[in-house]
Short mmCIF file of C-alpha atoms in Angstrom, two decimals:
data_model
loop_
_atom_site.label_atom_id
_atom_site.label_comp_id
_atom_site.label_asym_id
_atom_site.label_seq_id
_atom_site.Cartn_x
_atom_site.Cartn_y
_atom_site.Cartn_z
CA MET A 191 -21.70 44.75 -76.94
CA THR A 192 -18.25 43.55 -77.92
CA THR A 193 -17.48 40.27 -79.71
CA LEU A 194 -16.04 38.80 -76.51
CA GLU A 195 -19.21 39.67 -74.60
CA ILE A 196 -21.36 38.07 -77.29
CA LEU A 197 -19.29 34.87 -77.18
CA ALA A 198 -19.42 34.84 -73.39
CA GLU A 199 -23.20 35.31 -73.48
CA SER A 200 -23.65 32.47 -75.96
CA HIS A 201 -21.39 30.25 -73.84
CA THR A 202 -23.32 31.10 -70.68
CA HIS A 203 -26.75 30.22 -72.07
CA SER A 204 -27.61 27.06 -73.95
CA VAL A 205 -30.93 25.56 -75.04
CA SER A 206 -32.69 22.28 -74.45
CA ASP A 207 -31.23 20.68 -77.59
CA HIS A 208 -28.25 19.77 -75.41
CA VAL A 209 -30.30 18.02 -72.73
CA HIS A 210 -29.41 14.32 -72.58
CA HIS A 211 -31.86 11.69 -71.40
CA PHE A 212 -29.66 8.60 -71.91
CA GLU A 213 -26.28 9.88 -70.81
CA MET A 214 -25.40 6.50 -69.28
CA GLY A 215 -26.81 4.44 -72.14
CA SER A 216 -30.13 2.95 -73.20
CA TRP A 217 -29.76 0.11 -70.67
CA LEU A 218 -31.26 2.49 -68.09
CA LEU A 219 -34.49 2.47 -70.08
CA ILE A 220 -34.57 -1.34 -69.89
CA LEU A 221 -33.82 -1.32 -66.15
CA ALA A 222 -36.49 1.30 -65.49
CA TYR A 223 -39.02 -0.74 -67.44
CA ILE A 224 -38.15 -3.97 -65.59
CA VAL A 225 -38.52 -2.25 -62.21
CA SER A 226 -41.84 -0.74 -63.27
CA VAL A 227 -43.17 -4.10 -64.46
CA ALA A 228 -42.08 -5.83 -61.25
CA GLY A 229 -43.82 -3.26 -59.07
CA SER A 230 -46.93 -3.34 -61.25
CA VAL A 231 -47.28 -7.15 -61.20
CA VAL A 232 -46.86 -7.34 -57.42
CA GLY A 233 -49.25 -4.43 -56.91
CA LEU A 234 -51.90 -6.02 -59.12
CA ALA A 235 -51.59 -9.27 -57.18
CA CYS A 236 -52.05 -7.47 -53.85
CA THR A 237 -55.03 -5.52 -55.14
CA ARG A 238 -56.66 -8.71 -56.34
CA ARG A 239 -56.17 -10.23 -52.88
CA SER A 240 -57.81 -7.18 -51.31
CA ALA A 241 -61.01 -7.90 -53.26
CA ASP A 242 -61.21 -11.32 -51.58
CA ALA A 243 -60.62 -10.00 -48.06
CA GLU A 244 -63.66 -10.38 -45.81
CA VAL A 245 -62.43 -7.98 -43.12
CA GLN A 246 -61.99 -4.28 -43.97
CA ARG A 247 -58.71 -4.11 -42.06
CA ASP A 248 -57.27 -6.93 -44.15
CA ARG A 249 -58.47 -5.23 -47.32
CA LEU A 250 -56.73 -1.96 -46.41
CA ARG A 251 -53.57 -3.85 -45.53
CA TRP A 252 -53.51 -5.44 -49.00
CA LEU A 253 -54.18 -2.07 -50.63
CA ALA A 254 -51.36 -0.47 -48.65
CA MET A 255 -48.93 -3.10 -49.94
CA ALA A 256 -50.27 -2.58 -53.46
CA ALA A 257 -49.73 1.19 -53.14
CA VAL A 258 -46.12 0.69 -52.06
CA ALA A 259 -45.51 -1.71 -54.96
CA ILE A 260 -47.17 0.43 -57.65
CA GLY A 261 -46.65 3.96 -56.35
CA GLY A 262 -43.33 3.43 -54.61
CA VAL A 263 -41.59 1.01 -56.98
CA ALA A 264 -43.36 0.94 -60.35
CA ILE A 265 -43.66 4.74 -60.54
CA TRP A 266 -41.36 6.58 -58.11
CA LEU A 267 -38.33 4.28 -58.19
CA MET A 268 -38.66 3.93 -61.97
CA HIS A 269 -38.61 7.74 -62.28
CA PHE A 270 -35.32 8.19 -60.49
CA ILE A 271 -33.70 5.22 -62.18
CA ALA A 272 -34.54 6.85 -65.51
CA MET A 273 -33.23 10.17 -64.18
CA LEU A 274 -29.77 8.62 -63.86
CA GLY A 275 -29.47 9.23 -67.59
CA PHE A 276 -30.53 12.87 -67.40
CA ALA A 277 -27.67 15.28 -67.96
CA VAL A 278 -27.28 18.91 -68.96
CA PRO A 279 -23.88 19.76 -70.43
CA GLY A 280 -22.38 22.75 -68.69
CA SER A 281 -24.31 22.28 -65.46
CA VAL A 282 -24.04 20.30 -62.26
CA ILE A 283 -27.23 18.46 -61.25
CA ARG A 284 -28.28 17.99 -57.65
CA TYR A 285 -31.49 16.82 -55.93
CA ASN A 286 -33.31 18.34 -52.98
CA LEU A 287 -33.89 15.50 -50.53
CA GLY A 288 -37.06 17.02 -49.06
CA TRP A 289 -38.84 17.33 -52.41
CA THR A 290 -37.60 13.91 -53.43
CA PHE A 291 -39.10 12.35 -50.31
CA ALA A 292 -42.32 14.35 -50.79
CA SER A 293 -42.68 12.98 -54.32
CA ALA A 294 -42.45 9.41 -52.98
CA VAL A 295 -45.10 10.04 -50.33
CA LEU A 296 -47.34 11.68 -52.93
CA SER A 297 -47.00 8.78 -55.34
CA ILE A 298 -47.76 6.10 -52.73
CA GLY A 299 -50.58 8.09 -51.14
CA ALA A 300 -52.25 8.85 -54.48
CA THR A 301 -52.08 5.23 -55.54
CA PHE A 302 -53.62 4.11 -52.25
CA LEU A 303 -56.42 6.68 -52.56
CA GLY A 304 -57.19 5.60 -56.11
CA LEU A 305 -57.32 1.93 -55.09
CA VAL A 306 -59.66 2.67 -52.17
CA VAL A 307 -61.98 4.81 -54.30
CA VAL A 308 -62.36 2.22 -57.04
CA GLY A 309 -63.76 -0.40 -54.64
CA ARG A 310 -64.04 -4.16 -55.07
CA THR A 311 -66.15 -4.47 -58.22
CA VAL A 312 -66.32 -2.74 -61.58
CA ASN A 313 -68.29 0.48 -61.19
CA VAL A 314 -67.68 2.90 -64.07
CA PRO A 315 -68.11 6.20 -62.14
CA ARG A 316 -65.86 5.05 -59.29
CA LEU A 317 -63.36 3.65 -61.78
CA LEU A 318 -63.15 6.96 -63.66
CA VAL A 319 -62.86 9.01 -60.46
CA GLY A 320 -60.16 6.71 -59.09
CA GLY A 321 -58.29 6.79 -62.40
CA VAL A 322 -58.35 10.59 -62.56
CA ILE A 323 -57.21 10.93 -58.94
CA MET A 324 -54.41 8.43 -59.37
CA GLY A 325 -53.33 9.70 -62.80
CA LEU A 326 -53.20 13.36 -61.81
CA ALA A 327 -51.36 12.63 -58.59
CA VAL A 328 -48.86 10.37 -60.36
CA ASN A 329 -48.20 13.15 -62.86
CA LEU A 330 -47.89 15.59 -59.99
CA MET A 331 -45.36 13.19 -58.46
CA HIS A 332 -43.35 13.35 -61.69
CA TYR A 333 -43.17 17.13 -61.66
CA THR A 334 -42.60 17.22 -57.91
CA GLY A 335 -39.64 14.94 -58.53
CA MET A 336 -38.50 17.34 -61.24
CA TRP A 337 -38.92 20.21 -58.78
CA ALA A 338 -36.38 18.43 -56.59
CA LEU A 339 -33.88 18.70 -59.46
CA GLN A 340 -31.55 21.66 -59.12
CA LEU A 341 -29.06 22.88 -61.70
CA GLN A 342 -27.22 25.95 -62.94
CA GLY A 343 -30.01 27.51 -64.90
CA GLU A 344 -33.76 27.41 -65.33
CA ILE A 345 -36.12 24.64 -66.38
CA SER A 346 -39.21 25.31 -68.49
CA TYR A 347 -41.83 22.96 -69.91
CA ASN A 348 -43.62 22.56 -73.22
CA LYS A 349 -47.33 22.74 -72.37
CA VAL A 350 -48.34 20.36 -75.16
CA TYR A 351 -46.09 17.58 -73.88
CA VAL A 352 -47.15 18.28 -70.29
CA GLY A 353 -50.80 17.87 -71.29
CA LEU A 354 -49.97 14.69 -73.20
CA SER A 355 -48.13 13.25 -70.19
CA ILE A 356 -51.16 14.01 -67.98
CA ALA A 357 -53.48 12.27 -70.44
CA ILE A 358 -51.20 9.22 -70.58
CA ALA A 359 -51.03 9.08 -66.77
CA VAL A 360 -54.81 9.27 -66.34
CA VAL A 361 -55.51 6.64 -69.00
CA ALA A 362 -52.77 4.36 -67.65
CA ALA A 363 -54.06 4.70 -64.09
CA THR A 364 -57.65 3.98 -65.14
CA VAL A 365 -56.62 0.91 -67.11
CA ALA A 366 -54.46 -0.28 -64.22
CA LEU A 367 -57.36 0.03 -61.77
CA TRP A 368 -59.62 -1.82 -64.19
CA PHE A 369 -57.01 -4.58 -64.48
CA THR A 370 -57.04 -5.00 -60.70
CA LEU A 371 -60.78 -5.64 -60.73
CA VAL A 372 -61.20 -8.04 -63.64
CA LEU A 373 -57.98 -10.06 -63.95
CA GLU A 374 -57.80 -13.19 -61.81
CA SER A 375 -55.31 -15.26 -63.79
CA LEU A 376 -51.66 -14.94 -62.79
CA TRP A 377 -50.52 -14.84 -66.41
CA LEU A 378 -53.05 -12.17 -67.32
CA ARG A 379 -51.84 -10.05 -64.41
CA PHE A 380 -48.29 -10.47 -65.69
CA VAL A 381 -49.37 -9.27 -69.14
CA ALA A 382 -51.17 -6.38 -67.45
CA GLY A 383 -47.93 -5.55 -65.63
CA LEU A 384 -46.11 -5.41 -68.97
CA VAL A 385 -48.73 -3.01 -70.29
CA MET A 386 -48.59 -0.86 -67.15
CA GLY A 387 -44.80 -0.72 -67.41
CA VAL A 388 -45.04 0.63 -70.96
CA ALA A 389 -47.60 3.23 -69.85
CA VAL A 390 -45.62 4.41 -66.81
CA VAL A 391 -42.29 4.62 -68.63
CA GLY A 392 -44.01 6.26 -71.60
CA MET A 393 -45.58 8.86 -69.32
CA HIS A 394 -42.19 9.60 -67.77
CA PHE A 395 -40.34 10.18 -71.01
CA THR A 396 -43.24 12.15 -72.47
CA GLY A 397 -42.95 14.44 -69.46
CA MET A 398 -39.18 14.61 -69.93
CA ALA A 399 -39.67 15.56 -73.59
CA ALA A 400 -41.39 18.70 -72.30
CA VAL A 401 -38.23 19.83 -70.49
CA SER A 402 -36.21 22.79 -71.72
CA VAL A 403 -33.15 24.02 -69.88
CA GLU A 404 -31.46 27.39 -70.12
CA VAL A 405 -28.04 26.98 -68.58
CA ASP A 406 -26.34 29.76 -66.69
CA GLN A 407 -22.78 28.69 -65.96
CA SER A 408 -22.25 31.83 -63.92
CA ALA A 409 -24.79 30.61 -61.40
CA PRO A 410 -23.44 28.98 -58.23
CA ILE A 411 -23.27 25.21 -58.02
CA PRO A 412 -26.54 24.08 -56.44
CA GLY A 413 -26.66 22.33 -53.11
CA GLY A 414 -28.23 18.95 -52.56
CA LEU A 415 -27.42 15.33 -53.26
CA GLU A 416 -26.20 13.58 -56.36
CA VAL A 417 -28.70 11.08 -57.63
CA PHE A 418 -26.38 8.13 -56.92
CA THR A 419 -26.04 9.21 -53.29
CA PHE A 420 -29.63 8.38 -52.41
CA LEU A 421 -30.79 6.19 -55.29
CA PHE A 422 -28.65 3.12 -54.56
CA PRO A 423 -29.87 2.67 -50.96
CA VAL A 424 -33.41 3.52 -52.07
CA PHE A 425 -33.15 0.92 -54.84
CA VAL A 426 -32.09 -1.73 -52.34
CA VAL A 427 -34.82 -0.72 -49.88
CA GLY A 428 -37.38 -0.75 -52.71
CA LEU A 429 -36.49 -4.28 -53.73
CA LEU A 430 -36.61 -5.42 -50.11
CA ALA A 431 -39.98 -3.71 -49.74
CA LEU A 432 -41.29 -5.83 -52.61
CA ALA A 433 -40.33 -8.94 -50.66
CA VAL A 434 -43.08 -8.24 -48.09
CA PRO A 435 -46.05 -8.22 -50.50
CA ILE A 436 -44.54 -11.04 -52.57
CA THR A 437 -44.29 -13.21 -49.46
CA ALA A 438 -47.82 -12.25 -48.41
CA VAL A 439 -49.22 -13.12 -51.85
CA LEU A 440 -47.44 -16.48 -51.93
CA MET A 441 -48.56 -17.43 -48.42
CA ALA A 442 -52.16 -16.29 -48.81
CA PRO A 443 -54.54 -19.11 -49.80
CA ASP A 444 -55.85 -18.97 -53.32
CA ARG A 445 -59.52 -18.01 -53.79
CA GLY A 446 -60.12 -21.16 -55.82
CA ALA A 447 -58.61 -23.31 -53.08
CA ILE A 448 -60.77 -21.55 -50.50
CA ASP A 449 -63.91 -22.21 -52.55
CA LEU A 450 -62.96 -25.88 -53.04
CA GLU A 451 -62.30 -26.28 -49.34
CA ALA A 452 -65.65 -24.69 -48.47
CA GLU A 453 -67.42 -26.94 -50.96
CA ALA A 454 -65.69 -29.99 -49.51
CA ASP A 455 -66.72 -28.99 -45.98
CA ARG A 456 -70.30 -28.55 -47.17
CA LEU A 457 -70.34 -32.00 -48.75
CA VAL A 458 -68.91 -33.56 -45.59
CA VAL A 459 -71.65 -31.94 -43.50
CA GLU A 460 -74.36 -33.10 -45.90
CA LEU A 461 -72.96 -36.64 -45.93
CA ALA A 462 -72.85 -36.72 -42.12
CA ASN A 463 -76.45 -35.50 -41.92
CA ALA A 464 -77.53 -38.11 -44.44
CA ARG A 465 -75.85 -40.89 -42.45
CA ARG A 466 -77.49 -39.73 -39.24
CA GLY A 467 -80.82 -39.74 -41.01
CA GLU A 468 -80.29 -43.28 -42.25
CA ALA A 469 -79.20 -44.46 -38.80
CA GLY A 470 -82.31 -42.93 -37.25
CA ALA A 471 -84.56 -44.60 -39.81
CA ILE A 472 -82.97 -48.00 -39.20
CA GLY A 473 -83.25 -47.57 -35.42
CA SER A 474 -86.94 -46.73 -35.61
CA GLY A 475 -87.55 -49.73 -37.85
CA ILE A 476 -85.87 -52.07 -35.41
CA GLY A 477 -87.83 -50.65 -32.48
CA ALA A 478 -91.15 -51.18 -34.25
CA SER A 479 -90.53 -54.85 -35.24
CA PRO A 480 -91.17 -56.55 -31.78
CA GLN A 481 -94.47 -54.75 -31.31
CA ASN A 482 -95.67 -55.98 -34.67
CA GLY A 483 -94.62 -59.52 -33.81
CA SER A 484 -96.49 -59.54 -30.47
CA ALA A 485 -99.57 -58.19 -32.16
CA ARG A 486 -99.44 -61.03 -34.60
CA THR A 487 -98.99 -63.77 -31.96
CA ALA A 488 -101.80 -62.65 -29.67
CA PRO A 489 -104.67 -63.92 -31.83
CA SER A 490 -103.08 -67.35 -32.14
CA ALA A 491 -102.92 -67.60 -28.38
CA ARG A 492 -106.62 -66.82 -28.05
CA THR A 493 -107.46 -69.32 -30.77
CA SER A 494 -105.71 -72.15 -28.96
CA VAL A 495 -107.78 -71.54 -25.86
#
């Protein structure tokens, strides 16, 4: 092999040390975290409402909105916002729209399944099963989204980091499901959303740390869409989608208010019954008084005779 061939070979293939995760700046990390927290907080609020629903159809409706907020916004949208900073020098990056859409459906569907499995109250076996289902599927969503990524070369993964990302996803999903069951305070749910955001973003970048790319500049430019082409409209649609569950949460009566209203109705009924009882007692007393009077006057009449 000649010197020119060796140089050409070294120019054609590069290693993962040149993979960039913050090509557009660290502000993408902040934006991804904010989006993840927003989706998590709204999803937790919807899940909490589902526990108070008396009709199964209403419960599933709340869980569906929670799945869109958590799976669609907190996880999927966060993933592709973070991917804006992913770059491989020497290669064009494109995304397969079909796999990208499939990853969104998988994320939302897995979140919904996990929420349904966990139920309304804390049950450790159901909680663990739901957390494993949701965590594994969320991680599968991550790598399905990575499968949608196409470039001039081949992508490989470090198995240690892949395993770590799976563990983080399962633990984060289990904790998130537990949060939905035990946290009733709005502020506590907000804190839980902050924690979930850290877990989701941490899982993403742990998975990205597993990525190695071997670039082949002789390969043809891949087909597909640039990330900006579909992400901006998806970002807008995602934020609008959050408006639906937010509005539903704000308009739904609070559980405490419902309990107070029920207690007030009960007291009103008891007071009305008590008043009717008093009125009946007074009426019977009045009706008995003339008879007693006539009984008392009869002997006097006989005495006068």
